[in-house]
Coordinates of C-alpha atoms and ligand atoms in Angstrom, one line a residue:
M1 CA 108.8 106.8 79.5
R2 CA 105.3 105.7 79.0
I3 CA 102.5 108.7 80.4
E4 CA 99.3 107.3 80.6
K5 CA 95.8 109.1 80.4
E6 CA 93.0 109.1 82.1
K7 CA 94.3 105.8 84.5
S8 CA 92.5 104.6 87.1
L9 CA 94.0 104.7 90.7
H10 CA 91.7 102.1 92.4
A11 CA 94.6 99.8 92.7
Y12 CA 97.0 102.6 94.1
N13 CA 95.6 103.4 97.4
T14 CA 94.5 101.4 100.0
F15 CA 91.5 103.2 101.0
G16 CA 90.4 101.7 97.7
I17 CA 89.2 105.0 96.1
D18 CA 88.1 104.8 92.4
V19 CA 89.4 107.7 90.8
N20 CA 91.2 108.5 87.8
A21 CA 94.6 110.8 87.4
K22 CA 94.3 112.5 84.3
L23 CA 98.2 111.6 83.6
F24 CA 100.5 108.9 85.2
A25 CA 103.9 107.8 84.8
V26 CA 106.4 105.6 86.8
F27 CA 109.9 106.8 87.3
R28 CA 112.5 104.2 88.4
T29 CA 115.5 106.6 88.4
V30 CA 116.5 109.7 89.4
N31 CA 116.9 110.6 85.8
D32 CA 113.8 109.3 84.6
L33 CA 112.4 111.3 87.6
K34 CA 114.3 114.9 85.7
E35 CA 112.9 114.1 82.4
L36 CA 109.4 113.6 83.5
L37 CA 109.8 116.9 85.6
S38 CA 111.3 119.0 82.4
D39 CA 108.7 117.4 80.0
E40 CA 107.1 120.2 77.9
T41 CA 103.3 118.5 78.6
L42 CA 104.0 117.6 82.4
R43 CA 105.6 120.7 83.6
H44 CA 102.5 122.6 84.3
E45 CA 100.4 120.0 85.8
N46 CA 99.6 119.8 89.1
R47 CA 101.9 117.0 90.7
L48 CA 101.2 114.0 93.0
I49 CA 104.1 112.0 94.1
L50 CA 102.7 108.4 94.9
G51 CA 104.5 105.5 97.1
G52 CA 102.3 103.0 98.6
G53 CA 99.0 105.2 98.5
S54 CA 99.0 104.1 102.2
N55 CA 98.5 107.7 103.6
L56 CA 96.1 109.4 101.4
L57 CA 92.6 109.9 100.7
F58 CA 91.2 110.6 97.0
T59 CA 88.3 113.1 97.2
S60 CA 87.7 113.2 93.3
D61 CA 89.6 112.5 90.0
F62 CA 93.3 114.1 90.4
D63 CA 93.5 116.7 87.5
G64 CA 97.3 116.8 86.7
V65 CA 100.0 114.0 86.7
V66 CA 100.7 111.5 89.3
L67 CA 104.5 110.3 89.0
K68 CA 104.7 107.0 91.0
N69 CA 108.0 106.3 92.7
E70 CA 109.7 102.7 91.6
V71 CA 113.4 104.0 92.4
Y72 CA 114.7 101.0 94.1
G73 CA 117.9 99.5 95.6
I74 CA 119.4 98.9 99.4
E75 CA 123.0 99.3 99.7
L76 CA 124.9 99.0 103.2
L77 CA 127.5 102.2 102.5
R78 CA 129.9 102.0 105.3
N79 CA 130.2 100.7 109.3
D80 CA 131.3 102.7 112.4
P81 CA 131.9 101.0 115.5
E82 CA 128.3 100.9 116.7
H83 CA 126.5 101.6 113.2
Y84 CA 125.6 100.3 109.5
Y85 CA 124.7 103.5 107.2
V86 CA 122.3 102.1 104.7
K87 CA 121.3 103.5 101.7
V88 CA 117.4 102.7 100.3
G89 CA 115.8 103.9 97.0
A90 CA 112.5 105.4 97.7
G91 CA 110.5 102.8 96.1
E92 CA 111.5 100.1 98.1
N93 CA 108.6 98.6 100.1
W94 CA 108.7 99.8 103.8
H95 CA 107.9 96.4 105.3
Q96 CA 110.4 94.4 103.1
F97 CA 113.1 96.6 103.9
V98 CA 112.4 96.4 107.6
L99 CA 112.6 92.5 107.0
H100 CA 115.5 92.9 104.8
S101 CA 117.2 94.7 107.9
I102 CA 116.6 92.0 110.5
D103 CA 117.9 89.4 108.2
Q104 CA 121.3 91.2 107.8
G105 CA 121.5 91.6 111.5
W106 CA 120.8 95.7 111.4
A107 CA 119.0 96.4 114.4
G108 CA 116.6 99.8 115.0
L109 CA 113.5 99.3 112.7
E110 CA 111.8 96.2 114.6
N111 CA 109.2 98.0 116.3
L112 CA 108.2 99.5 112.8
S113 CA 107.4 96.3 111.4
L114 CA 104.4 96.2 109.0
I115 CA 103.9 99.7 108.2
P116 CA 102.7 99.8 104.8
G117 CA 104.0 102.0 101.9
C118 CA 107.2 103.0 100.6
V119 CA 110.7 104.3 102.2
G120 CA 110.3 107.5 100.6
A121 CA 107.1 108.3 102.0
S122 CA 108.7 107.4 105.3
P123 CA 110.1 110.6 106.2
M124 CA 107.1 112.5 105.1
Q125 CA 105.3 112.3 108.5
N126 CA 108.0 110.6 110.3
I127 CA 106.8 107.4 110.5
G128 CA 106.4 106.0 114.1
A129 CA 104.9 102.9 116.0
Y130 CA 105.6 101.5 119.3
G131 CA 107.8 104.0 120.8
V132 CA 110.2 104.4 117.8
E133 CA 110.1 107.4 114.8
I134 CA 112.0 106.7 111.6
K135 CA 113.8 110.3 112.9
D136 CA 115.7 108.0 115.7
R137 CA 116.9 105.6 112.8
F138 CA 117.6 108.6 110.1
E139 CA 121.1 109.8 108.8
Q140 CA 120.1 111.6 106.0
L141 CA 117.8 111.4 102.5
E142 CA 118.1 112.8 98.7
A143 CA 115.4 114.8 97.2
V144 CA 115.0 116.2 93.6
N145 CA 114.2 119.9 93.6
I146 CA 111.0 120.5 91.7
N147 CA 112.3 123.8 90.3
T148 CA 115.7 123.6 89.9
L149 CA 115.9 119.6 89.1
E150 CA 119.1 119.4 91.4
V151 CA 119.4 116.4 93.8
E152 CA 119.9 118.1 97.3
T153 CA 121.0 116.3 100.4
F154 CA 118.7 116.8 104.1
T155 CA 120.0 115.9 107.3
K156 CA 118.2 115.0 110.5
D157 CA 117.9 118.9 111.5
D158 CA 116.9 119.9 108.2
C159 CA 113.9 117.9 107.6
E160 CA 112.6 119.2 111.1
F161 CA 111.0 116.3 112.5
G162 CA 108.0 116.2 114.8
Y163 CA 105.4 114.0 115.7
R164 CA 103.9 112.8 112.1
E165 CA 105.7 115.6 110.6
S166 CA 108.6 116.9 108.9
I167 CA 109.7 120.0 106.7
F168 CA 108.5 118.2 103.4
K169 CA 104.7 118.7 104.8
Q170 CA 104.9 122.2 105.8
S171 CA 107.3 124.7 104.4
L172 CA 108.8 122.4 101.4
K173 CA 105.4 120.9 100.7
D174 CA 105.1 119.9 97.1
K175 CA 109.1 121.3 96.4
Y176 CA 110.6 118.3 96.6
I177 CA 110.5 114.5 95.8
I178 CA 112.3 111.9 97.9
T179 CA 114.6 109.7 95.9
S180 CA 116.3 107.5 98.7
V181 CA 117.2 107.5 102.4
I182 CA 120.1 106.7 104.3
F183 CA 119.3 104.6 107.6
R184 CA 122.1 104.7 110.8
L185 CA 120.7 101.4 112.2
F186 CA 122.8 99.7 115.1
R187 CA 125.2 96.7 115.2
S188 CA 124.2 95.8 118.8
P189 CA 120.1 95.6 119.3
Q190 CA 118.8 98.0 121.6
I191 CA 115.4 96.3 122.2
N192 CA 112.3 98.2 123.3
T193 CA 109.3 96.3 124.1
A194 CA 108.1 99.1 126.8
Y195 CA 105.3 100.1 124.5
G196 CA 101.5 99.0 124.0
A197 CA 101.3 95.5 123.8
I198 CA 104.6 94.1 122.6
E199 CA 105.8 92.5 126.5
D200 CA 102.5 90.6 126.5
K201 CA 102.9 89.5 123.2
L202 CA 106.2 88.2 123.9
E203 CA 105.5 86.5 127.2
E204 CA 102.4 84.9 125.2
M205 CA 105.1 83.7 123.1
R206 CA 107.1 82.1 125.6
I207 CA 109.8 84.8 124.8
T208 CA 112.3 85.9 127.8
E209 CA 115.0 87.4 125.8
P210 CA 113.8 88.7 122.7
T211 CA 116.0 89.1 119.4
I212 CA 115.0 91.8 116.7
K213 CA 113.1 89.1 115.0
N214 CA 111.2 88.3 117.9
V215 CA 110.3 91.8 118.6
S216 CA 109.2 92.2 115.0
D217 CA 107.0 88.8 114.9
A218 CA 105.4 90.3 117.8
V219 CA 104.3 93.4 116.5
I220 CA 103.5 91.8 113.1
A221 CA 101.2 89.8 115.1
I222 CA 99.6 92.4 117.5
R223 CA 99.0 94.7 114.1
S224 CA 97.7 91.9 112.4
S225 CA 95.1 91.2 115.0
K226 CA 94.1 94.9 115.7
L227 CA 94.6 96.5 112.2
P228 CA 92.1 95.8 109.4
D229 CA 94.2 94.7 106.4
P230 CA 93.9 96.8 103.5
S231 CA 93.7 94.3 101.0
E232 CA 90.6 93.3 102.5
I233 CA 89.1 96.2 104.0
G234 CA 90.1 99.8 102.7
N235 CA 91.8 102.1 104.9
S236 CA 94.7 104.2 105.6
G237 CA 95.7 103.5 108.9
S238 CA 94.8 106.4 111.8
F239 CA 92.9 108.8 110.3
F240 CA 93.7 111.5 112.8
K241 CA 96.7 112.5 115.0
N242 CA 96.9 111.7 118.8
P243 CA 96.2 115.3 120.0
V244 CA 98.5 117.2 122.4
V245 CA 96.7 119.7 124.8
T246 CA 98.0 121.7 127.7
N247 CA 97.8 120.0 131.2
E248 CA 95.2 122.5 132.4
H249 CA 93.0 121.7 129.2
F250 CA 93.8 117.9 129.8
E251 CA 92.8 118.4 133.5
S252 CA 89.3 119.7 132.5
I253 CA 88.5 117.1 130.5
R254 CA 89.7 114.2 132.9
A255 CA 87.6 115.8 135.6
K256 CA 84.6 115.1 133.4
H257 CA 85.8 111.9 132.1
P258 CA 88.1 110.0 134.6
N259 CA 88.7 107.2 132.7
I260 CA 90.6 109.0 129.9
V261 CA 93.8 107.3 127.8
S262 CA 96.5 109.8 128.1
Y263 CA 100.9 110.1 127.9
P264 CA 102.9 112.7 129.1
S265 CA 104.3 114.9 126.4
E266 CA 106.5 118.0 125.9
P267 CA 107.0 120.1 129.5
G268 CA 103.5 121.3 130.3
H269 CA 101.3 119.4 127.8
T270 CA 99.5 116.0 127.6
K271 CA 98.9 113.5 124.8
V272 CA 95.6 112.3 124.5
A273 CA 95.1 108.9 122.6
A274 CA 92.7 109.9 119.8
G275 CA 91.4 106.5 120.0
W276 CA 89.9 106.9 123.1
L277 CA 88.2 110.3 122.1
L278 CA 86.7 108.6 119.1
D279 CA 85.7 105.7 121.1
N280 CA 84.0 107.0 124.2
A281 CA 82.3 109.8 121.9
G282 CA 80.5 106.6 120.4
W283 CA 82.3 106.6 116.9
K284 CA 83.9 102.7 116.8
G285 CA 82.0 100.8 114.7
Y286 CA 79.6 103.6 113.3
T287 CA 79.1 102.5 109.9
E288 CA 77.0 104.4 106.9
E289 CA 76.2 102.6 103.7
N290 CA 79.2 101.1 102.7
Y291 CA 82.0 103.0 104.8
G292 CA 82.1 104.1 108.5
V293 CA 84.5 103.8 111.5
H294 CA 86.6 100.3 112.2
K295 CA 84.5 98.1 114.7
D296 CA 87.6 97.3 116.7
Q297 CA 89.9 100.4 115.7
A298 CA 88.3 104.1 116.2
L299 CA 90.8 105.8 114.8
V300 CA 90.6 104.1 111.4
L301 CA 88.2 105.0 109.0
V302 CA 87.6 102.1 106.5
N303 CA 85.7 102.0 103.3
Y304 CA 84.0 98.4 103.0
G305 CA 83.9 98.8 99.0
G306 CA 82.5 101.4 96.7
A307 CA 82.8 104.5 99.1
T308 CA 84.0 107.9 97.5
G309 CA 86.5 109.8 99.4
S310 CA 84.4 112.6 99.3
Q311 CA 82.1 110.1 101.7
I312 CA 84.8 109.4 104.0
Y313 CA 85.9 112.6 104.0
E314 CA 82.5 114.2 105.2
L315 CA 82.6 111.5 107.9
S316 CA 86.1 112.7 109.0
S317 CA 84.3 116.5 109.5
K318 CA 81.6 115.1 111.3
I319 CA 83.8 113.1 114.0
V320 CA 86.1 116.4 114.0
K321 CA 83.3 118.7 114.9
S322 CA 82.0 115.9 117.2
I323 CA 85.3 115.3 119.2
Q324 CA 85.4 119.6 119.0
D325 CA 81.7 119.6 120.9
K326 CA 82.2 117.0 123.3
Y327 CA 86.3 117.9 124.7
G328 CA 87.0 120.8 123.2
I329 CA 90.0 119.5 121.5
Q330 CA 90.2 119.9 117.6
L331 CA 91.7 116.7 116.0
E332 CA 94.4 117.3 113.1
R333 CA 94.0 115.1 110.1
E334 CA 97.2 112.5 109.5
V335 CA 95.9 111.4 106.3
N336 CA 97.0 113.5 103.2
I337 CA 93.5 114.6 101.5
F338 CA 93.7 115.1 97.5
Ligands
FAD401 P1 101.9 107.5 99.9 O1 100.5 107.5 101.1 O2 101.8 107.0 98.6 O3 102.1 108.9 99.8 C1 101.8 109.8 101.1 C2 102.3 111.4 101.6 O4 103.8 111.1 101.0 C3 101.5 111.8 99.8 O5 101.4 113.2 100.2 C4 102.4 111.6 98.5 O6 102.4 112.9 97.7 C5 103.8 112.0 99.7 N1 105.2 111.0 99.1 C6 105.2 109.7 99.0 N2 106.3 109.5 98.6 C7 107.3 110.7 98.2 C8 108.5 110.8 97.8 N3 109.1 110.0 97.4 N4 108.8 112.3 97.8 C9 107.7 113.5 98.5 N5 106.9 113.2 98.8 C10 106.4 111.7 98.6 N6 102.3 105.5 109.6 C11 102.4 105.5 110.7 O7 103.5 106.5 110.8 N7 102.6 104.4 112.0 C12 101.8 103.5 111.5 O8 102.0 102.4 112.2 C13 101.1 103.2 110.4 N8 100.8 102.0 110.2 C14 99.7 102.2 109.1 C15 98.8 101.2 109.2 C16 97.7 100.8 108.3 C17 96.9 99.4 108.0 C18 97.8 102.1 107.2 C19 96.9 101.5 105.7 C20 98.9 102.8 107.1 C21 99.5 103.0 108.5 N9 100.3 104.1 108.5 C22 101.3 104.4 109.7 C23 100.4 105.3 107.5 C24 101.2 105.2 106.1 O9 101.8 103.8 105.7 C25 102.4 105.6 106.2 O10 102.3 107.6 106.4 C26 103.3 105.5 105.1 O11 104.8 106.1 105.2 C27 102.9 106.0 103.8 O12 103.8 105.5 103.1 P2 103.2 105.2 101.3 O13 104.4 105.4 100.4 O14 102.1 104.5 101.1 O15 102.6 106.8 100.7
NAP402 P1 97.8 101.3 121.4 O1 99.0 100.5 121.4 O2 96.4 100.8 121.7 O3 97.9 102.7 122.0 C1 96.9 103.4 121.9 C2 97.6 105.0 122.1 O4 98.5 105.3 123.0 C3 98.7 104.9 120.5 O5 98.3 106.1 119.7 C4 100.1 105.6 121.1 O6 100.4 106.7 121.0 C5 99.7 105.6 122.7 N1 100.5 105.2 123.4 C6 100.4 103.4 124.0 N2 101.7 103.2 124.9 C7 102.7 104.1 124.6 C8 103.4 104.7 126.0 N3 104.0 103.6 126.7 N4 103.9 106.0 125.7 C9 103.3 106.9 124.9 N5 102.2 106.7 124.1 C10 101.7 105.3 124.4 O7 98.1 101.6 120.0 P2 97.7 101.0 118.5 O8 96.5 101.4 118.0 O9 97.5 99.5 118.7 O10 99.0 101.3 117.4 C11 100.3 100.8 118.1 C12 101.3 101.7 117.4 O11 101.0 101.6 116.0 C13 101.2 103.1 117.9 O12 102.6 103.7 118.3 C14 100.5 103.8 116.6 O13 100.9 105.2 116.6 C15 101.0 103.2 115.5 N6 100.1 102.8 114.4 C16 99.7 104.0 113.7 C17 98.9 104.0 112.8 C18 99.1 105.2 111.4 O14 98.4 105.1 110.5 N7 99.5 106.1 111.5 C19 98.2 103.1 112.6 C20 98.3 102.1 113.2 C21 99.1 101.9 114.5 P3 101.3 107.0 119.3 O15 100.2 106.7 118.2 O16 102.0 108.3 119.8 O17 102.5 106.0 119.7

């Protein structure tokens, strides 16, 4: 396998940040990966596993080895009367896999259409959109243990999925490399259009009895109209998570801001739309030189070209402070910072 030195990562992160990796290698099989992990020159380097680079921000050159995951393959393992069990290589593009599953009549991923990135990163933060998270469609995954080089299997319970969370971002951070995921998809569609703007979009499309393809088309249309396309404007999607606060805290904020957008959460708690907090605090469209906050989506920080990761990180810190000062809420970054 080729190990490249001082490799530009500009094309490998959707924020379009121009930094270099000291070392860079691609793996296409689990054996390739094991070989790279046991390589004498790489063993003691810092490591970064890279999928589509759509959920990270580089604040400096990466002083270590970037291992780019290109493990491909989609295989229908088995069916039962209700489900299809599909094993997918971690390097497969997420959206292409969703489209493939729709073509095959494997239902359940349509609400997750047009999310950038690779299948292997999907369990990392339990990707979610429009009321569906991958934990709802997840059977198990395989990951290589970085210390032992053994392939281990993780069930749904093992993964400790939460809201944009999993064990791989917490206690097992940097300890495993996900190489494949098995999804449990439905033979009979369970159409879920209750979330966000899907119903309005289907009505506009004059569809009364939607198929999974119709739902996917609606989600694609909504996302394309609302979100900046990273191939045109650098971004990593929502920069912050939606905060969950106690009901008492929420009521004290609502007394001052009656229009606040919120949703029920776990008992005694309320989920607040972070996008609303930023918008109401005046951040939407905020621009500094060649970076800022997107004009339509306050949750999305953008690089109009040539910004550094540190500039964007500093902007995110200013936003965190302003939201803390205005509402007493500590925002948490969703994007992984390197
Ligand atoms: P990367 O950015 O390459 O990696 C993310 C993190 O996971 C890094 O820490 C990396 O080291 C680690 N990692 C990656 N692959 C592996 C692996 N195989 N094993 C171990 N660690 C690994 N997210 C949502 O949840 N919902 C959305 O609706 C959504 N919409 C988005 C819209 C836009 C326009 C953009 C730019 C992003 C959006 N995201 C969304 C965020 C992002 O697309 C997802 O988090 C996606 O799963 C990241 O995949 P990736 O392959 O690009 O990961
Ligand atoms: P939206 O539909 O305008 O909704 C704004 C926020 O309100 C969302 O964050 C969503 O929370 C929440 N929400 C909306 N309807 C809800 C309901 N019925 N029940 C509970 N919560 C509800 O959001 P949007 O910005 O256009 O995004 C649409 C979907 O795509 C959302 O699910 C969002 O998470 C996802 N998305 C994620 C990213 C990312 O990078 N992570 C980027 C773009 C879009 P949730 O976020 O908890 O769903």
